[in-house]
Coordinates of C-alpha atoms in Angstrom, one line a residue:
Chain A
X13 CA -81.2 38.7 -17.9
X14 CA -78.4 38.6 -20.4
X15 CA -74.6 38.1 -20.7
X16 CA -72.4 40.5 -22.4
X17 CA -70.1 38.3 -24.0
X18 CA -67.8 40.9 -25.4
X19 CA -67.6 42.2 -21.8
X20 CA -66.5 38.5 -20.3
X21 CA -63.9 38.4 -22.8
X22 CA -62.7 41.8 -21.7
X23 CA -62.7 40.3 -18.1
X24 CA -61.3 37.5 -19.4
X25 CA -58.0 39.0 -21.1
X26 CA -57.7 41.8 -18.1
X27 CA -58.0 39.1 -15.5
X28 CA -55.9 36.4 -16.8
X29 CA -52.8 36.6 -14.7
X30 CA -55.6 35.7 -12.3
X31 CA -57.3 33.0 -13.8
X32 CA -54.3 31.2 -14.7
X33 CA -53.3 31.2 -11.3
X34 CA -56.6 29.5 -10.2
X35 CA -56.6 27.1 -13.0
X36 CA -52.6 26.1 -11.9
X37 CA -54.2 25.3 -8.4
X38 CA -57.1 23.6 -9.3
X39 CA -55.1 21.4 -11.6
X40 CA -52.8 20.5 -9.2
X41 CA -55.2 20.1 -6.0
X42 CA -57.3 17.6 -8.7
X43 CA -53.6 15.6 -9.7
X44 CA -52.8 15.4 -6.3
X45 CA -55.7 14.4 -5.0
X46 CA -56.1 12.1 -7.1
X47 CA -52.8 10.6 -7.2
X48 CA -52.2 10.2 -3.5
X49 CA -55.9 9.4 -3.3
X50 CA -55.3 6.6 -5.2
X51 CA -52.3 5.3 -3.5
X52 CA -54.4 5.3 -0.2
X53 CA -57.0 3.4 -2.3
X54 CA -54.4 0.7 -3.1
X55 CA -53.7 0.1 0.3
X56 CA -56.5 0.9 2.0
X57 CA -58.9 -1.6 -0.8
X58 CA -56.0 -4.3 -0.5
X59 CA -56.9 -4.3 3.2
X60 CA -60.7 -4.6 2.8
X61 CA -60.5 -7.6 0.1
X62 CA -57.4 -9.5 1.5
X63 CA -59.3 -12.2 2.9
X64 CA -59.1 -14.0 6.6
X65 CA -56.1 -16.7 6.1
X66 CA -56.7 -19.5 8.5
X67 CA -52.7 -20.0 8.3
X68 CA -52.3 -16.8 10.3
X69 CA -51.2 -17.0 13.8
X70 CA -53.7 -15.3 16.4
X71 CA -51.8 -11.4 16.5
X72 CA -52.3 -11.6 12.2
X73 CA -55.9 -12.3 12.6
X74 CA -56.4 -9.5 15.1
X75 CA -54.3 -6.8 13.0
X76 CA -56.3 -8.1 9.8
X77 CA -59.5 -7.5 11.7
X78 CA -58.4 -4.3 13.2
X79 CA -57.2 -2.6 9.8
X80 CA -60.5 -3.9 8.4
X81 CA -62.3 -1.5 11.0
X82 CA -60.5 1.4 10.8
X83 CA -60.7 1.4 7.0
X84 CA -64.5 0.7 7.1
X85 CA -64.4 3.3 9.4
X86 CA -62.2 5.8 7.2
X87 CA -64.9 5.2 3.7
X88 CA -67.5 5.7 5.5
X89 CA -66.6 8.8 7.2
X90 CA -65.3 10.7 4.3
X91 CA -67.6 9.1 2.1
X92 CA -70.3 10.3 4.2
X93 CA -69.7 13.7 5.0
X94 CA -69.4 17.0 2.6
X95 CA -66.0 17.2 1.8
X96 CA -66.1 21.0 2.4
X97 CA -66.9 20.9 6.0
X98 CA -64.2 18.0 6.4
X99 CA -61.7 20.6 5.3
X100 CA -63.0 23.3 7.0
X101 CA -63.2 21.2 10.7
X102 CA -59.7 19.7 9.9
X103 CA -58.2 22.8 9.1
X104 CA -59.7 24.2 12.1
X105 CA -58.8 21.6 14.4
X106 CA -55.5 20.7 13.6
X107 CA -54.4 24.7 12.7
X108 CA -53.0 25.2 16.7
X109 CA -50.9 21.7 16.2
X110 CA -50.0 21.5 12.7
X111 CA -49.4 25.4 12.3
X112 CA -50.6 24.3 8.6
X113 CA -51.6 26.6 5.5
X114 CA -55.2 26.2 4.1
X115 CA -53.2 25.5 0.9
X116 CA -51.4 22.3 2.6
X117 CA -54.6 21.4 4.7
X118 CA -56.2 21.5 1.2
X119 CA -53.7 19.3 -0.1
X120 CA -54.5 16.3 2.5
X121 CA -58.1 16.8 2.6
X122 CA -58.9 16.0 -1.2
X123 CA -56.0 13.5 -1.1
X124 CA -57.8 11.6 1.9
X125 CA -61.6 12.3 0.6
X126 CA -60.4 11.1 -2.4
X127 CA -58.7 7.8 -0.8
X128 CA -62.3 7.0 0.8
X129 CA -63.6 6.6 -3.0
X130 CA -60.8 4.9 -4.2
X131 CA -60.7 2.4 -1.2
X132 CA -64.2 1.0 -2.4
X133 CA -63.0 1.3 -6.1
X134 CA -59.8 -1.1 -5.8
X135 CA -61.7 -3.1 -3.2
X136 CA -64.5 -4.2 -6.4
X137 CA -62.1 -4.0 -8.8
X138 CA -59.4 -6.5 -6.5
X139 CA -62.8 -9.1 -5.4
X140 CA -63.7 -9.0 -9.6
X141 CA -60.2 -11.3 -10.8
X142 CA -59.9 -14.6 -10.2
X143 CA -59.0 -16.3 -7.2
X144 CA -57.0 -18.5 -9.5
X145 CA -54.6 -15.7 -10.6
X146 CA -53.4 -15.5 -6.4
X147 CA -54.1 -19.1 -6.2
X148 CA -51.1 -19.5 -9.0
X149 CA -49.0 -16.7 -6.9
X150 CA -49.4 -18.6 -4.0
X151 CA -48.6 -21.9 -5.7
X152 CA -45.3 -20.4 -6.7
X153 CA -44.6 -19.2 -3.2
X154 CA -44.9 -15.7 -3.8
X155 CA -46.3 -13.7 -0.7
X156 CA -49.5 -11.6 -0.4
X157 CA -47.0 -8.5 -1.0
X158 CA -45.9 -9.6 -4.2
X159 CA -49.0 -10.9 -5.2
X160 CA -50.8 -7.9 -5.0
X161 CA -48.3 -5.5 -6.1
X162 CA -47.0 -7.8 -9.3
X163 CA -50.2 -9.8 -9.9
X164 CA -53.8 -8.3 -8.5
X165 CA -52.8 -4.2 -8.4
X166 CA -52.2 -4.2 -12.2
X167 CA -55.3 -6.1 -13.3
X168 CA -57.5 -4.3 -10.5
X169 CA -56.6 -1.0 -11.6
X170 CA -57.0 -2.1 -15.5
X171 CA -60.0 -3.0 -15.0
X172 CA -61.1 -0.1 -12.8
X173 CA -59.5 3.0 -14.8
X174 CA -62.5 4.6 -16.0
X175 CA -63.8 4.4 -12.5
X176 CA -60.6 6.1 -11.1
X177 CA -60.0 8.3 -14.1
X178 CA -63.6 9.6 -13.5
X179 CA -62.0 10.7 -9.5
X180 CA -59.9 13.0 -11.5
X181 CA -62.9 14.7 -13.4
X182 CA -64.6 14.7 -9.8
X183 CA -61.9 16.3 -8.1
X184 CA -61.2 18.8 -11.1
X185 CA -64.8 20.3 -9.7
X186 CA -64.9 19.3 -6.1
X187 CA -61.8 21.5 -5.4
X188 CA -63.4 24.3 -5.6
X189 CA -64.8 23.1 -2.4
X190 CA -61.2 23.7 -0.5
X191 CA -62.2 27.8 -1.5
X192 CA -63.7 27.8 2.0
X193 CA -60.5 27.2 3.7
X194 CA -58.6 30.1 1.4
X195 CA -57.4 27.9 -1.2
X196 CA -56.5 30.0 -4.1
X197 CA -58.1 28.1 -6.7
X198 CA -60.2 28.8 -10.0
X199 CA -63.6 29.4 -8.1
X200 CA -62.1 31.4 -5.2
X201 CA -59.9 33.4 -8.0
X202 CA -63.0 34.0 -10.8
X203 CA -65.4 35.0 -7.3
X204 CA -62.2 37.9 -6.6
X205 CA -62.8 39.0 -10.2
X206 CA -66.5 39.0 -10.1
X207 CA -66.5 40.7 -6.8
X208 CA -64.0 43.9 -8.1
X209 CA -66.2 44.3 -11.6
X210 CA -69.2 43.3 -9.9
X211 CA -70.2 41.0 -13.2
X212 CA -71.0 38.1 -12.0
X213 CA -72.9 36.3 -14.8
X214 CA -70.0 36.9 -16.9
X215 CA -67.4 35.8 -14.4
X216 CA -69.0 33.0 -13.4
X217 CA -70.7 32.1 -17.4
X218 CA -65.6 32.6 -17.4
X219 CA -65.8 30.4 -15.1
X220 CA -68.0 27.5 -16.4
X221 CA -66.3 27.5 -19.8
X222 CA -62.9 27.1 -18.2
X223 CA -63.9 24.1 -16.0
X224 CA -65.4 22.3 -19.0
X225 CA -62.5 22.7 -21.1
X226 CA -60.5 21.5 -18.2
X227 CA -62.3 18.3 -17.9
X228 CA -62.5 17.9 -21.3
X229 CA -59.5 17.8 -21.8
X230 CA -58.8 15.4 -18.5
X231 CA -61.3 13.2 -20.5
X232 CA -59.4 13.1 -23.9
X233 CA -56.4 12.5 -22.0
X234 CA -57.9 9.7 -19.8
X235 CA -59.1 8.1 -23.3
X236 CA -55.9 8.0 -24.6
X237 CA -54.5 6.7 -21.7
X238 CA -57.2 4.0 -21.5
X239 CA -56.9 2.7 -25.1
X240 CA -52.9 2.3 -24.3
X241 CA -53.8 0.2 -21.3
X242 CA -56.4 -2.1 -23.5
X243 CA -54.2 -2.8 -26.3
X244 CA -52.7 -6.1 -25.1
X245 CA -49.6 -6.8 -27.4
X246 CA -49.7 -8.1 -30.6
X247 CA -47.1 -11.0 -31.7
X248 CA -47.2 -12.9 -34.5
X249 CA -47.7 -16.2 -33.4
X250 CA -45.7 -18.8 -35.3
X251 CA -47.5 -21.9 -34.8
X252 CA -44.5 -24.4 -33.6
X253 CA -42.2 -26.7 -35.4
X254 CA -42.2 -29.2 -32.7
Chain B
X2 CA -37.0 -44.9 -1.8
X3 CA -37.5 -41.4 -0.6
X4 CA -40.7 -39.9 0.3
X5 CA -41.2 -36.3 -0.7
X6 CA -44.7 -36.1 0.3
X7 CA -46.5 -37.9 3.6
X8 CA -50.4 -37.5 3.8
X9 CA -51.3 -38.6 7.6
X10 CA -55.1 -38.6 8.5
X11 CA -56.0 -36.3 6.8
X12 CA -59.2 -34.6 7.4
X13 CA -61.3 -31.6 5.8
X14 CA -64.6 -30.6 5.6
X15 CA -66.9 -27.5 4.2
X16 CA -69.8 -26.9 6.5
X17 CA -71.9 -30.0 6.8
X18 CA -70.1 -32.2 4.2
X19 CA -67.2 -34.3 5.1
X20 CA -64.7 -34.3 1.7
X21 CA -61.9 -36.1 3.4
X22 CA -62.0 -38.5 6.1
X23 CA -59.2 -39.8 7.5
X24 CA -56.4 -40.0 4.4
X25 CA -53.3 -41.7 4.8
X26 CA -50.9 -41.9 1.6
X27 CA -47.3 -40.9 0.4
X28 CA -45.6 -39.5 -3.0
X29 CA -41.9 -41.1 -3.2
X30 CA -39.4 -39.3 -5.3
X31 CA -39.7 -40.3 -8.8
X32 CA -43.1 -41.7 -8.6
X33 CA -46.1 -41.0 -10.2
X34 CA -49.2 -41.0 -8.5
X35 CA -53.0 -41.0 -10.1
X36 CA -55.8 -39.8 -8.0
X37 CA -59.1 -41.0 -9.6
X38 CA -62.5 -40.9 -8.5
X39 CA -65.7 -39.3 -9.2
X40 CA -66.4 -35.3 -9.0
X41 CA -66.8 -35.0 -5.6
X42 CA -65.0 -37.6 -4.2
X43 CA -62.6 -35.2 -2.6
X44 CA -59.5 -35.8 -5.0
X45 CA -59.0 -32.2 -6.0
X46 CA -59.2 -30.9 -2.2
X47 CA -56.8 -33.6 -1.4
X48 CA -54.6 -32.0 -4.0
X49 CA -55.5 -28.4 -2.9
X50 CA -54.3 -29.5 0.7
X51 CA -51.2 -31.0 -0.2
X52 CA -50.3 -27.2 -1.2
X53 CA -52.1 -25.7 1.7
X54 CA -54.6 -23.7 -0.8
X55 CA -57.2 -25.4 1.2
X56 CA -56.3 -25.7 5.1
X57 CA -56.8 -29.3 6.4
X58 CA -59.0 -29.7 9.7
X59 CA -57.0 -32.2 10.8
X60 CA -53.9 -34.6 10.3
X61 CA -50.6 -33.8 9.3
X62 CA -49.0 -33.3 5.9
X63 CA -45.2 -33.8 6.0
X64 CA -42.4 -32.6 3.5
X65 CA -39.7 -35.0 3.4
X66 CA -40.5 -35.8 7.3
X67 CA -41.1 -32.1 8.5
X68 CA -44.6 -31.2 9.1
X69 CA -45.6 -28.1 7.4
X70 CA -48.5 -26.7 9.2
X71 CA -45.8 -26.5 12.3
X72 CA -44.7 -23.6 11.2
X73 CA -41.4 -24.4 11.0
X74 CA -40.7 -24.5 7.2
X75 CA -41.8 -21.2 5.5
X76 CA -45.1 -21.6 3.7
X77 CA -43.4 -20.0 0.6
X78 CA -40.7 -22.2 0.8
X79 CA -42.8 -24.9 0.7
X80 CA -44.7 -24.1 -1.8
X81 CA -42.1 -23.3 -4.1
X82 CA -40.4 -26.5 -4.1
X83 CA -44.6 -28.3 -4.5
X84 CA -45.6 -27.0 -7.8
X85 CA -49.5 -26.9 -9.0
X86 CA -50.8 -27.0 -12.6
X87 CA -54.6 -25.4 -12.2
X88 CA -57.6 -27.2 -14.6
X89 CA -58.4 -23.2 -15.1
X90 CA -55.0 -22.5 -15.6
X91 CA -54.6 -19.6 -14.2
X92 CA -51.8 -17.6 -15.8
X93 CA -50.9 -14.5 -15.0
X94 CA -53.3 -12.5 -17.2
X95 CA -51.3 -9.0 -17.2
X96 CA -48.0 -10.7 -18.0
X97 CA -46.7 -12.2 -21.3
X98 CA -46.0 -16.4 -21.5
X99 CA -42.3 -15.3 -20.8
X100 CA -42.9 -13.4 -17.8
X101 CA -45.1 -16.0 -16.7
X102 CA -42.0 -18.0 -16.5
X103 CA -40.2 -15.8 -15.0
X104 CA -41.7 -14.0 -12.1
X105 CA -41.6 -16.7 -9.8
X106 CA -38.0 -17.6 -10.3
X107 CA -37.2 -13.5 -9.4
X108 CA -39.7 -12.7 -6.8
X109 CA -39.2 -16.6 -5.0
X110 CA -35.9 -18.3 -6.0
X111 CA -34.3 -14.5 -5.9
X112 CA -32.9 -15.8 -9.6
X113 CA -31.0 -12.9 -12.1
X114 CA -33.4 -11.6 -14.4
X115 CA -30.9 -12.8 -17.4
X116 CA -30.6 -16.5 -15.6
X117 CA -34.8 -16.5 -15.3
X118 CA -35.1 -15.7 -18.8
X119 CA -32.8 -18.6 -20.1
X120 CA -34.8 -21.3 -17.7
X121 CA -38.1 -20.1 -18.9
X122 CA -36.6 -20.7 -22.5
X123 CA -35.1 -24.0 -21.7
X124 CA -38.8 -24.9 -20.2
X125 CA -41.1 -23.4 -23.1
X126 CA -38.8 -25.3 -25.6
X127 CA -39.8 -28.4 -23.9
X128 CA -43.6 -28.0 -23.6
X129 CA -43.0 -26.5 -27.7
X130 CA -44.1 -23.0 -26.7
X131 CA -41.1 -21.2 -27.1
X132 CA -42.1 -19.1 -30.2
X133 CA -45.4 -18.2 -28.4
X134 CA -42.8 -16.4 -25.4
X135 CA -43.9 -12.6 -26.3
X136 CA -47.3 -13.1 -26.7
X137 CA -50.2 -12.3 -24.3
X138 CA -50.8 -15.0 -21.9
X139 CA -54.8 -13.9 -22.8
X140 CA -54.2 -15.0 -26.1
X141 CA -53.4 -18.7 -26.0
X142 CA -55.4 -21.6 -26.6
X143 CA -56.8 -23.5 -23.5
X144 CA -54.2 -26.0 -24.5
X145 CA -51.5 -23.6 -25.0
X146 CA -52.2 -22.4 -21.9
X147 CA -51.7 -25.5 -19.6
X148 CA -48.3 -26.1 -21.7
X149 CA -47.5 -22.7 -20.5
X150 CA -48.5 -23.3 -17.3
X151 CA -47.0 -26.5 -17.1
X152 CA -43.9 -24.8 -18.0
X153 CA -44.4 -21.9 -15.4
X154 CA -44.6 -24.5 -12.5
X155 CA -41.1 -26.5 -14.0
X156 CA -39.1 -23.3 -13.8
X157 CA -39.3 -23.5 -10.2
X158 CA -37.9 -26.6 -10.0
X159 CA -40.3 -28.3 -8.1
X160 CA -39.8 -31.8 -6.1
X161 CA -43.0 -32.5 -7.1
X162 CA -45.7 -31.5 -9.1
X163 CA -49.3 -31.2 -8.8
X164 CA -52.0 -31.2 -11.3
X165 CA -55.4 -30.8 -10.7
X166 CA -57.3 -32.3 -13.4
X167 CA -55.2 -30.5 -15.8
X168 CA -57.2 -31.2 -19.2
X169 CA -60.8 -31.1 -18.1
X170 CA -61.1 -27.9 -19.3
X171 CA -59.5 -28.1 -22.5
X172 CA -61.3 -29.2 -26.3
X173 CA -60.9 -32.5 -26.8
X174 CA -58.3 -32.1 -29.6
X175 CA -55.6 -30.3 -27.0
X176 CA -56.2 -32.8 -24.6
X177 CA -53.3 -34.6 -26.5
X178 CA -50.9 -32.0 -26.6
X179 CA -51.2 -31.7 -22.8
X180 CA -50.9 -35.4 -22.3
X181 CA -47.8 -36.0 -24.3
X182 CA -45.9 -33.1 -22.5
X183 CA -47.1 -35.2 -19.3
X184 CA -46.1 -38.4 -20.2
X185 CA -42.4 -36.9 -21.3
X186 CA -42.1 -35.4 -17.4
X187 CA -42.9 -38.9 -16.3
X188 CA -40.3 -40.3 -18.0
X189 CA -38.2 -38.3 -17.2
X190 CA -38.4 -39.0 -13.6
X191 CA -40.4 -36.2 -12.6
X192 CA -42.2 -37.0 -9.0
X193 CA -46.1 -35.8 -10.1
X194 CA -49.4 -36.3 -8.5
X195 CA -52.3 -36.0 -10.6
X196 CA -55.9 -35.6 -10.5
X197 CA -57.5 -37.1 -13.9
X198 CA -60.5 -38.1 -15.5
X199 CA -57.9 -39.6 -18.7
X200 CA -58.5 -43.2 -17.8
X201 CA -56.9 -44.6 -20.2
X202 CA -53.8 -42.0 -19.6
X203 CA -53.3 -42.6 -15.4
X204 CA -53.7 -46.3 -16.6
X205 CA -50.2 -45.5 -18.9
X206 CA -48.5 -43.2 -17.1
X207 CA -48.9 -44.3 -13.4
X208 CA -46.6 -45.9 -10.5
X209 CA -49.5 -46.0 -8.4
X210 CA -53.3 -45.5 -9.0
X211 CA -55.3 -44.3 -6.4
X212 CA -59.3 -44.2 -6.2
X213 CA -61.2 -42.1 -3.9
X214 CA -64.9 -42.8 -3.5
X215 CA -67.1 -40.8 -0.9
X216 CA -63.5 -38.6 1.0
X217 CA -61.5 -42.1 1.7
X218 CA -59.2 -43.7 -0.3
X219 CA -61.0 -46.8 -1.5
X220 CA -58.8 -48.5 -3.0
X221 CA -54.8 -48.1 -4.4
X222 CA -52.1 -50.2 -6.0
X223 CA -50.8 -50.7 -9.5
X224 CA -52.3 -49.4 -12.9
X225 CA -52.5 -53.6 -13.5
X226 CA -54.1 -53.7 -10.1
X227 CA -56.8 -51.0 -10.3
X228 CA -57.9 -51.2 -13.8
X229 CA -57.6 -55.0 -14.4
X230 CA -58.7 -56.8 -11.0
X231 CA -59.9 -54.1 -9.1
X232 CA -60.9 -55.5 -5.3
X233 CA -63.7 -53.4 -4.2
X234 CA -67.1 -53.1 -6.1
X235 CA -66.9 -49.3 -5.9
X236 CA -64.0 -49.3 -8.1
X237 CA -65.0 -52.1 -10.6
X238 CA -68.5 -49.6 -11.0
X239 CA -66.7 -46.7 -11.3
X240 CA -64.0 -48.2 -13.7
X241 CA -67.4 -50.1 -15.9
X242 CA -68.6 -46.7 -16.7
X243 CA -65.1 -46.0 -18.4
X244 CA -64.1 -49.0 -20.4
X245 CA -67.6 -50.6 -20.8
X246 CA -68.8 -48.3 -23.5

């Protein structure tokens, strides 16, 4: 049992055209994911916390009802399965219809796994403000539509960012996952190089080291980000004349 | 004189309790109204009604003689032209004072951002918060913060205005503050509603006193009327524990 370090590097430098590839996809399956995961988490949570109106007329109450079910139905599907085998049934299943690549299958299946977690996020972190901040919307006339996009969306994802930040870390690893349906990402490109040296403590010892710089990089970036959204601007407050 | 707001048997309740039963009243243009009463009398759901943030069980609330829970004035219209000043005050805690002012006018009234920004002005002068128009609404005072709000709910030029016990949460020393700005929209014709524990404030500033005891009016006329020969034996108690100290 041992690692020849000066060996990985070799791999390392030989390979790189390679891993760079990998590292390319798997940033991009983790952005995207996570992005577009995150707008389906908007929508999808905003229709899990809106709460039942008695205002609305009977085809409003049945709709709200309705999209309640199929998005408690969405979470707990992709929240409670393994999100390789979701891609690898999808991909599968819809292949004859959709004609689709495993890279753009790939796409879609992290975005909607990742929607699943997000739903659930917003949902807590739309139920944790105030009723009085929509209660003041409301009392100004504005719709649910604007309230939630100009008043609840920004303070629920404020107050949730470390939650949703930590998808990105997630999906960083999890798409290695999408390797199963030929997704040329890092794990699927460093198992290639480990398979033609046949060095697989190395390659994979490669592998390890690039994922944690990866997400520790995510995270410094995610930090920066965060302390951005927390500083609430400073004025100098001249106490009034009047 | 018109009436802006008509309350017509008026009925809610929450599970088991009964908080209004059977309320009957009006709020004509230029008039301002004092809701008194007891914590849990109902006076704050009455209020919350009148804007439809609570849905009534029954009766009809009517907006210059169209009923709005027919349907056939838009909810968002309506409330636009009601405004509501909060005891929590509730402004917008991601926006600054300014666009506190201001979002209302744009998203509701469809106003130009540059026509918004000069109305919010024009209103934070007059509850004195203009120099605070940058800052973070989460970095007021209490008191500072109902000006703000108050200022929030005039830029949508309401018909009238609510307020729902809009210095109970506040330190005693802002209570003022809040007041004064009050009593200069009273003056100034402003038609206002208003939910108070301030005795000696509604007895001031009021057209029209109204005390609720148990979800029922009990009694209503005249500051002279309710403070100084009150009828009912309700009222007189209520009013001892005030003024008797």
């Amino acid at each position: 049992m041992s690692i020849d370090f000066g060996r990985a590097y070799e791999i390392f430098i030989e390979n790189w055209s390679l891993f760079s590839y990998g590292i390319q996809n798997t940033l991009l399956f983790a952005i995207v994911g996570t992005v577009v995961g995150l707008v389906l988490g908007l929508i999808t949570g905003a229709l899990r916390a809106i709460p039942e109106d008695p205002m609305d007329s009977l085809p409003v109450k049945i709709l709200k009802k309705l999209a309640k079910w199929i998005v408690g139905f969405y979470v707990w599907f992709f929240r409670g399965t393994p999100m390789m085998v979701q891609a690898l049934f999808f991909f599968y299943l819809l292949r004859p219809i959709l004609g689709w690549t495993g890279f753009s299958a790939g796409l879609i299946i992290i975005s909607v796994n990742t929607g699943a977690y997000m739903a659930e996020i917003i949902r807590g972190g739309i139920q944790s403000i105030d009723a009085g901040q929509s209660e003041a919307a409301k009392s100004l006339g504005m719709t649910t539509f604007q309230t939630m996009v100009s008043i609840i969306f920004p303070q629920a994802i404020k107050n949730t960012f470390p939650t949703i930040g930590n998808q990105l870390i997630v999906n960083i690893k999890d798409s290695c996952m999408l390797n199963a349906i030929q997704v040329t990402e890092l794990y699927f490109q460093s198992s290639s190089v480990a398979g033609s040296n046949m060095k697989f403590a190395e390659v994979y010892f490669l592998e390890m080291v690039i994922y944690l710089a990866l997400t520790t990089i995510a995270t410094l970036i995610l930090n920066a980000v965060e302390r951005k959204i927390n500083k609430t601007k400073t004025v100098t407050i001249k106490e009034n004349c009047a | 004189m018109e009436t802006v707001i008509q309350v017509q048997h008026l009925k809610k309740h929450f599970g088991d309790l009964q908080v209004l039963n059977d309320i009957d009243f009006e709020i004509n243009k230029g008039e301002v109204v004092t809701i008194i009463g007891s914590s849990g009398s109902g006076k704050s759901t009455l209020l919350r009604c009148i804007n439809l943030l609570e849905i009534p069980d029954g009766g009809n609330i009517l907006y210059k003689g169209t009923d709005i829970l027919s349907g056939k004035l838009p909810l968002t219209t309506y409330r636009s032209k009601v405004g509501m000043v909060f005891q929590s005050f509730n402004l917008f805690a991601n926006k600054t004072v300014l666009e506190n002012c201001m979002i209302g006018q744009i998203k509701v009234l469809k106003r130009s951002k540059e026509e918004a920004q000069k109305i919010a002005m024009q209103h934070l002068e007059e509850v004195g918060m203009q120099n605070f128009a940058d800052a973070s609404s989460t970095r007021l005072s209490g008191g500072q913060k109902q000006r703000v709000a108050i200022a929030r709910a005039l830029c949508m030029d309401p018909e009238v205005l609510l307020f729902d016990e809009p210095t109970s949460a506040l330190d005693p020393e802002m209570v003022g503050d809040v007041l004064e700005v009050m009593q200069t929209l009273a003056k100034e014709g402003l038609t206002m509603a208003i939910v108070t524990h301030e005795m000696q404030f509604a007895k001031d500033v009021s057209d029209r006193v109204i005390f609720m005891d148990k979800g029922v009016i009990a009694e209503q006329g005249s500051p002279q009327k309710i403070f100084e020969n009150p009828e009912q034996d309700r009222t007189k108690q209520f009013l001892s524990r005030y003024f008797d100290r």
